[in-house]
Amino acid sequence: MKKVFCVGELLIDFVAENQGSDLSKAIKFTKKAGGAPANVACAISKLGGRGIFIGCVGDDPFGRFLLDVLKAESVDISLTQLSDTFTTLAFVSLAEDGERDFVFSRGADRELDYDPLLRKTFKDNILHLGAATALLGGPLEKTYSKYLFDALTKEMFISFDPNFRVDLWKDEEETFIKKCMPFVEKSHLCKFSLEEAQLISGKTDPEQACDFMHEAGAKIITITLGAEGTLLSAQGTKKVIPSISVQPVDTTGAGDAFMGCLLHQISDLGNFDPVFEQFDLLEKMVEKANRAGALTTTQYGAIAALPTKEQLEL
């Protein structure tokens, strides 16, 4: 089984209780562990895979809480760094349909330093780049690009999820697109929401968005479509893979559960050739990943709601 190195942010989600999507009216918040790449690492480990998190948290009670959560999920945190900067916080509100609204207070996640010694362990493994805060400047952004270069030289399977957040990129969407493109060009697997695919490609039609991403260099593309399932595009074929019907209460982490489940299946293959050659295999993988994402929306919180291997097989 391949190792999956997940690079990016680990943070506190303060989830507003008993209110809709207007954070200004929120009074009570529940503390949850969050951060897209950390969620992916947890999803992989929870399914029995080898999830490794590379990121930075504050040397404070919140940072220690986050590390304890990852350890409890059997994520390898040996490469996680501690900073004197306070742990990054996100304030999250939930509407009745489970959709989210974010406000960030950025901190230690940006302080991740590059470690050149990691190249020795990268060979033939998987690198997942979840970009919610990684392209906002600071040491993390430089580190992110260096690990992409290392992954290319060590023949890793590279996956990329832009994790666009409106609050982080208000009036800076063009900058976001420009910074995403080198990762789209170099990644073997790209996962987008419909909004992200349309934004980055400039195409309204999701199939045309896929064509744009393929022309840029992406080999395998998934566009998550909520209850409709996922558009899979690879090897010259496009198909919407249906999901299962659930009653969502919190969509936080659904995309990360999808990504983690998909990467876990790829890591379990032994070599990466089949995903580039067998569309039917990819289709089955995405179908299973859809179930993982859907099940995650039926509970509150991202990491706590991630399904186990046994839950996926029910």
Coordinates of N, CA and C in Angstrom, one line a residue, residues 118-230:
L118 N 12.4 15.1 2.9 CA 11.2 14.3 2.6 C 11.3 13.6 1.2
R119 N 12.1 14.2 0.4 CA 12.2 13.6 -1.0 C 12.6 12.1 -1.0
K120 N 13.3 11.7 0.1 CA 13.8 10.4 0.2 C 12.6 9.4 0.4
T121 N 11.5 9.9 1.0 CA 10.4 9.0 1.2 C 9.2 9.2 0.2
F122 N 9.4 10.1 -0.7 CA 8.4 10.4 -1.7 C 8.3 9.4 -2.8
K123 N 9.4 8.7 -3.1 CA 9.5 7.9 -4.3 C 8.3 6.9 -4.5
D124 N 7.6 7.0 -5.6 CA 6.5 6.1 -6.0 C 5.3 6.1 -5.0
N125 N 5.2 7.1 -4.2 CA 4.0 7.3 -3.3 C 3.1 8.3 -3.9
I126 N 2.1 8.8 -3.0 CA 1.1 9.8 -3.5 C 1.3 11.1 -2.7
L127 N 1.2 12.2 -3.5 CA 1.1 13.5 -2.9 C -0.2 14.2 -3.1
H128 N -0.9 14.5 -2.0 CA -2.2 15.2 -2.2 C -2.0 16.7 -1.7
L129 N -2.4 17.6 -2.6 CA -2.3 19.0 -2.3 C -3.7 19.6 -2.2
G130 N -4.1 20.0 -1.0 CA -5.4 20.6 -0.8 C -5.2 22.1 -0.5
A131 N -5.7 22.9 -1.4 CA -5.2 24.3 -1.5 C -6.0 25.4 -0.7
A132 N -6.8 25.1 0.2 CA -7.7 26.1 0.8 C -6.9 27.4 1.2
T133 N -5.8 27.2 2.0 CA -5.1 28.4 2.4 C -3.7 28.4 1.8
A134 N -3.3 27.3 1.1 CA -1.9 27.1 0.6 C -1.4 28.2 -0.4
L135 N -2.3 28.8 -1.1 CA -1.9 29.8 -2.1 C -2.0 31.2 -1.7
L136 N -2.1 31.4 -0.4 CA -2.3 32.8 0.2 C -1.1 33.5 0.6
G137 N 0.1 32.9 0.2 CA 1.3 33.5 0.6 C 2.0 32.9 1.8
G138 N 3.1 33.5 2.2 CA 3.9 32.9 3.3 C 4.7 31.7 3.0
P139 N 5.4 31.2 4.0 CA 6.2 30.0 3.8 C 5.4 28.8 3.2
L140 N 4.2 28.6 3.6 CA 3.4 27.5 3.1 C 3.3 27.5 1.6
E141 N 3.0 28.6 1.0 CA 2.9 28.6 -0.5 C 4.2 28.2 -1.2
K142 N 5.3 28.7 -0.7 CA 6.6 28.3 -1.2 C 6.9 26.8 -1.0
T143 N 6.5 26.3 0.2 CA 6.7 24.9 0.5 C 5.9 24.0 -0.4
Y144 N 4.7 24.5 -0.6 CA 3.7 23.8 -1.5 C 4.3 23.5 -2.9
S145 N 4.8 24.6 -3.5 CA 5.4 24.5 -4.8 C 6.6 23.6 -4.8
K146 N 7.4 23.7 -3.8 CA 8.6 22.8 -3.7 C 8.3 21.4 -3.6
Y147 N 7.3 21.0 -2.9 CA 6.9 19.6 -2.7 C 6.3 19.1 -4.1
L148 N 5.6 20.0 -4.8 CA 5.1 19.6 -6.1 C 6.3 19.3 -7.0
F149 N 7.4 20.1 -7.0 CA 8.5 19.8 -7.8 C 9.2 18.4 -7.4
D150 N 9.3 18.2 -6.1 CA 9.8 17.0 -5.6 C 9.0 15.8 -6.0
A151 N 7.7 15.9 -6.0 CA 6.8 14.9 -6.4 C 7.0 14.5 -7.9
L152 N 7.2 15.5 -8.7 CA 7.4 15.2 -10.1 C 8.8 14.5 -10.3
T153 N 9.8 14.9 -9.6 CA 11.1 14.2 -9.8 C 11.1 12.8 -9.2
K154 N 10.2 12.5 -8.2 CA 10.2 11.2 -7.6 C 9.1 10.3 -8.1
E155 N 8.5 10.7 -9.2 CA 7.5 9.9 -9.9 C 6.3 9.5 -9.0
M156 N 5.9 10.5 -8.2 CA 4.7 10.3 -7.4 C 3.4 10.5 -8.2
F157 N 2.3 9.9 -7.6 CA 1.0 10.2 -8.1 C 0.6 11.5 -7.4
I158 N 0.2 12.5 -8.2 CA -0.1 13.8 -7.6 C -1.6 14.1 -7.8
S159 N -2.2 14.5 -6.7 CA -3.6 14.9 -6.7 C -3.7 16.3 -6.2
F160 N -4.7 17.1 -6.7 CA -4.9 18.5 -6.4 C -6.4 18.8 -6.2
D161 N -6.7 19.5 -5.1 CA -8.0 20.0 -4.9 C -7.9 21.5 -4.5
P162 N -8.4 22.4 -5.3 CA -8.2 23.8 -5.0 C -8.9 24.3 -3.8
N163 N -10.0 23.7 -3.4 CA -10.7 24.1 -2.2 C -11.0 25.6 -2.1
F164 N -11.6 26.2 -3.2 CA -11.9 27.6 -3.2 C -12.8 28.0 -2.1
R165 N -12.4 29.1 -1.4 CA -13.3 29.7 -0.4 C -13.5 31.2 -0.7
V166 N -14.7 31.6 -0.9 CA -15.0 32.9 -1.3 C -14.4 33.9 -0.3
D167 N -14.5 33.7 1.0 CA -14.0 34.6 2.0 C -12.5 34.9 1.9
L168 N -11.8 33.9 1.4 CA -10.3 34.0 1.3 C -9.9 34.7 0.0
W169 N -10.8 34.7 -1.0 CA -10.3 35.2 -2.3 C -11.3 36.3 -2.9
K170 N -12.0 37.0 -2.0 CA -12.9 38.0 -2.5 C -12.2 39.1 -3.3
D171 N -12.7 39.3 -4.5 CA -12.1 40.3 -5.4 C -10.7 39.9 -5.9
E172 N -10.3 38.7 -5.6 CA -8.9 38.2 -6.0 C -9.1 36.9 -6.8
E173 N -10.2 36.7 -7.4 CA -10.4 35.4 -8.1 C -9.4 35.1 -9.2
E174 N -9.1 36.1 -9.9 CA -8.1 36.0 -11.0 C -6.7 35.5 -10.5
T175 N -6.4 36.0 -9.4 CA -5.1 35.6 -8.7 C -5.2 34.1 -8.3
F176 N -6.3 33.7 -7.8 CA -6.5 32.3 -7.4 C -6.4 31.4 -8.6
I177 N -7.1 31.8 -9.7 CA -7.0 31.0 -10.9 C -5.6 30.8 -11.4
K178 N -4.8 31.9 -11.4 CA -3.5 31.9 -11.9 C -2.6 31.0 -11.0
K179 N -2.8 31.1 -9.7 CA -2.0 30.3 -8.8 C -2.4 28.8 -8.9
C180 N -3.6 28.5 -9.2 CA -4.0 27.1 -9.3 C -3.5 26.4 -10.6
M181 N -3.3 27.1 -11.7 CA -3.1 26.5 -12.9 C -1.8 25.6 -13.0
P182 N -0.7 26.0 -12.3 CA 0.5 25.1 -12.4 C 0.2 23.8 -11.7
F183 N -0.7 23.7 -10.8 CA -1.0 22.5 -10.1 C -2.0 21.6 -11.0
V184 N -2.9 22.3 -11.6 CA -3.8 21.6 -12.6 C -2.9 21.0 -13.7
E185 N -2.0 21.7 -14.2 CA -1.1 21.3 -15.3 C -0.3 20.0 -15.0
K186 N 0.1 19.9 -13.7 CA 1.1 18.9 -13.3 C 0.4 17.7 -12.6
S187 N -0.8 17.8 -12.2 CA -1.5 16.8 -11.4 C -2.1 15.7 -12.2
H188 N -2.0 14.5 -11.7 CA -2.6 13.3 -12.3 C -4.1 13.3 -12.1
L189 N -4.5 13.7 -10.9 CA -5.9 13.7 -10.5 C -6.3 15.1 -10.0
C190 N -7.3 15.7 -10.5 CA -7.8 16.9 -10.0 C -9.3 16.8 -9.6
K191 N -9.6 17.2 -8.4 CA -11.0 17.2 -7.9 C -11.5 18.6 -7.8
F192 N -12.7 18.9 -8.4 CA -13.3 20.2 -8.3 C -14.7 20.1 -7.9
S193 N -15.2 21.1 -7.2 CA -16.7 21.3 -7.1 C -17.1 22.0 -8.5
L194 N -18.4 22.0 -8.7 CA -18.8 22.6 -10.0 C -18.4 24.1 -10.0
E195 N -18.6 24.8 -8.9 CA -18.2 26.2 -8.8 C -16.7 26.4 -9.2
E196 N -15.9 25.5 -8.6 CA -14.4 25.6 -8.9 C -14.1 25.4 -10.3
A197 N -14.7 24.3 -10.9 CA -14.4 24.0 -12.3 C -14.8 25.1 -13.2
Q198 N -16.0 25.7 -12.9 CA -16.4 26.8 -13.8 C -15.5 28.1 -13.6
L199 N -15.1 28.3 -12.4 CA -14.3 29.5 -12.1 C -12.9 29.4 -12.8
I200 N -12.3 28.2 -12.6 CA -10.9 28.1 -13.1 C -10.9 27.9 -14.6
S201 N -11.8 27.3 -15.2 CA -11.8 27.0 -16.6 C -12.5 28.2 -17.4
G202 N -13.3 28.9 -16.7 CA -14.1 30.0 -17.4 C -15.2 29.4 -18.3
K203 N -15.5 28.1 -18.1 CA -16.6 27.5 -18.9 C -17.8 27.1 -18.0
T204 N -19.0 27.4 -18.4 CA -20.2 27.1 -17.7 C -20.5 25.6 -17.7
D205 N -20.3 25.0 -18.9 CA -20.6 23.6 -19.0 C -19.5 22.8 -18.4
P206 N -19.9 21.8 -17.5 CA -18.8 21.1 -16.8 C -18.0 20.2 -17.7
E207 N -18.6 19.7 -18.8 CA -17.8 18.9 -19.7 C -16.8 19.7 -20.5
Q208 N -17.2 20.9 -20.8 CA -16.2 21.8 -21.4 C -15.1 22.2 -20.5
A209 N -15.5 22.4 -19.2 CA -14.5 22.7 -18.1 C -13.5 21.5 -18.1
C210 N -14.0 20.3 -18.2 CA -13.1 19.1 -18.2 C -12.1 19.2 -19.3
D211 N -12.6 19.5 -20.5 CA -11.8 19.6 -21.7 C -10.7 20.7 -21.5
F212 N -11.0 21.8 -20.9 CA -10.1 22.8 -20.6 C -9.0 22.3 -19.7
M213 N -9.4 21.6 -18.6 CA -8.4 21.1 -17.6 C -7.5 20.0 -18.3
H214 N -8.1 19.2 -19.1 CA -7.3 18.2 -19.8 C -6.2 18.8 -20.7
E215 N -6.7 19.8 -21.4 CA -5.7 20.5 -22.3 C -4.6 21.1 -21.6
A216 N -4.9 21.6 -20.3 CA -3.9 22.2 -19.5 C -2.9 21.1 -19.0
G217 N -3.3 19.9 -18.9 CA -2.4 18.8 -18.4 C -3.0 17.8 -17.5
A218 N -4.1 18.1 -16.8 CA -4.7 17.1 -15.9 C -5.1 15.8 -16.6
K219 N -4.8 14.7 -16.0 CA -5.1 13.4 -16.6 C -6.5 12.9 -16.2
I220 N -6.8 12.9 -14.9 CA -8.1 12.4 -14.4 C -8.8 13.6 -13.7
I221 N -10.0 13.8 -14.1 CA -10.8 15.0 -13.5 C -12.1 14.5 -12.9
T222 N -12.4 14.9 -11.7 CA -13.7 14.6 -11.1 C -14.3 16.0 -10.7
I223 N -15.5 16.2 -11.0 CA -16.3 17.4 -10.6 C -17.5 16.9 -9.8
T224 N -17.5 17.2 -8.5 CA -18.5 16.8 -7.6 C -19.8 17.6 -7.9
L225 N -20.9 17.0 -8.0 CA -22.2 17.7 -8.3 C -23.2 17.5 -7.3
G226 N -22.8 17.3 -6.0 CA -23.8 17.2 -4.9 C -24.6 15.9 -5.0
A227 N -25.9 16.1 -4.9 CA -26.8 14.9 -4.9 C -26.8 14.2 -6.3
E228 N -26.4 14.9 -7.3 CA -26.4 14.3 -8.7 C -25.2 13.3 -8.9
G229 N -24.2 13.4 -8.0 CA -23.1 12.5 -8.1 C -21.8 13.2 -8.5
T230 N -21.0 12.6 -9.4 CA -19.7 13.1 -9.8 C -19.5 12.9 -11.3

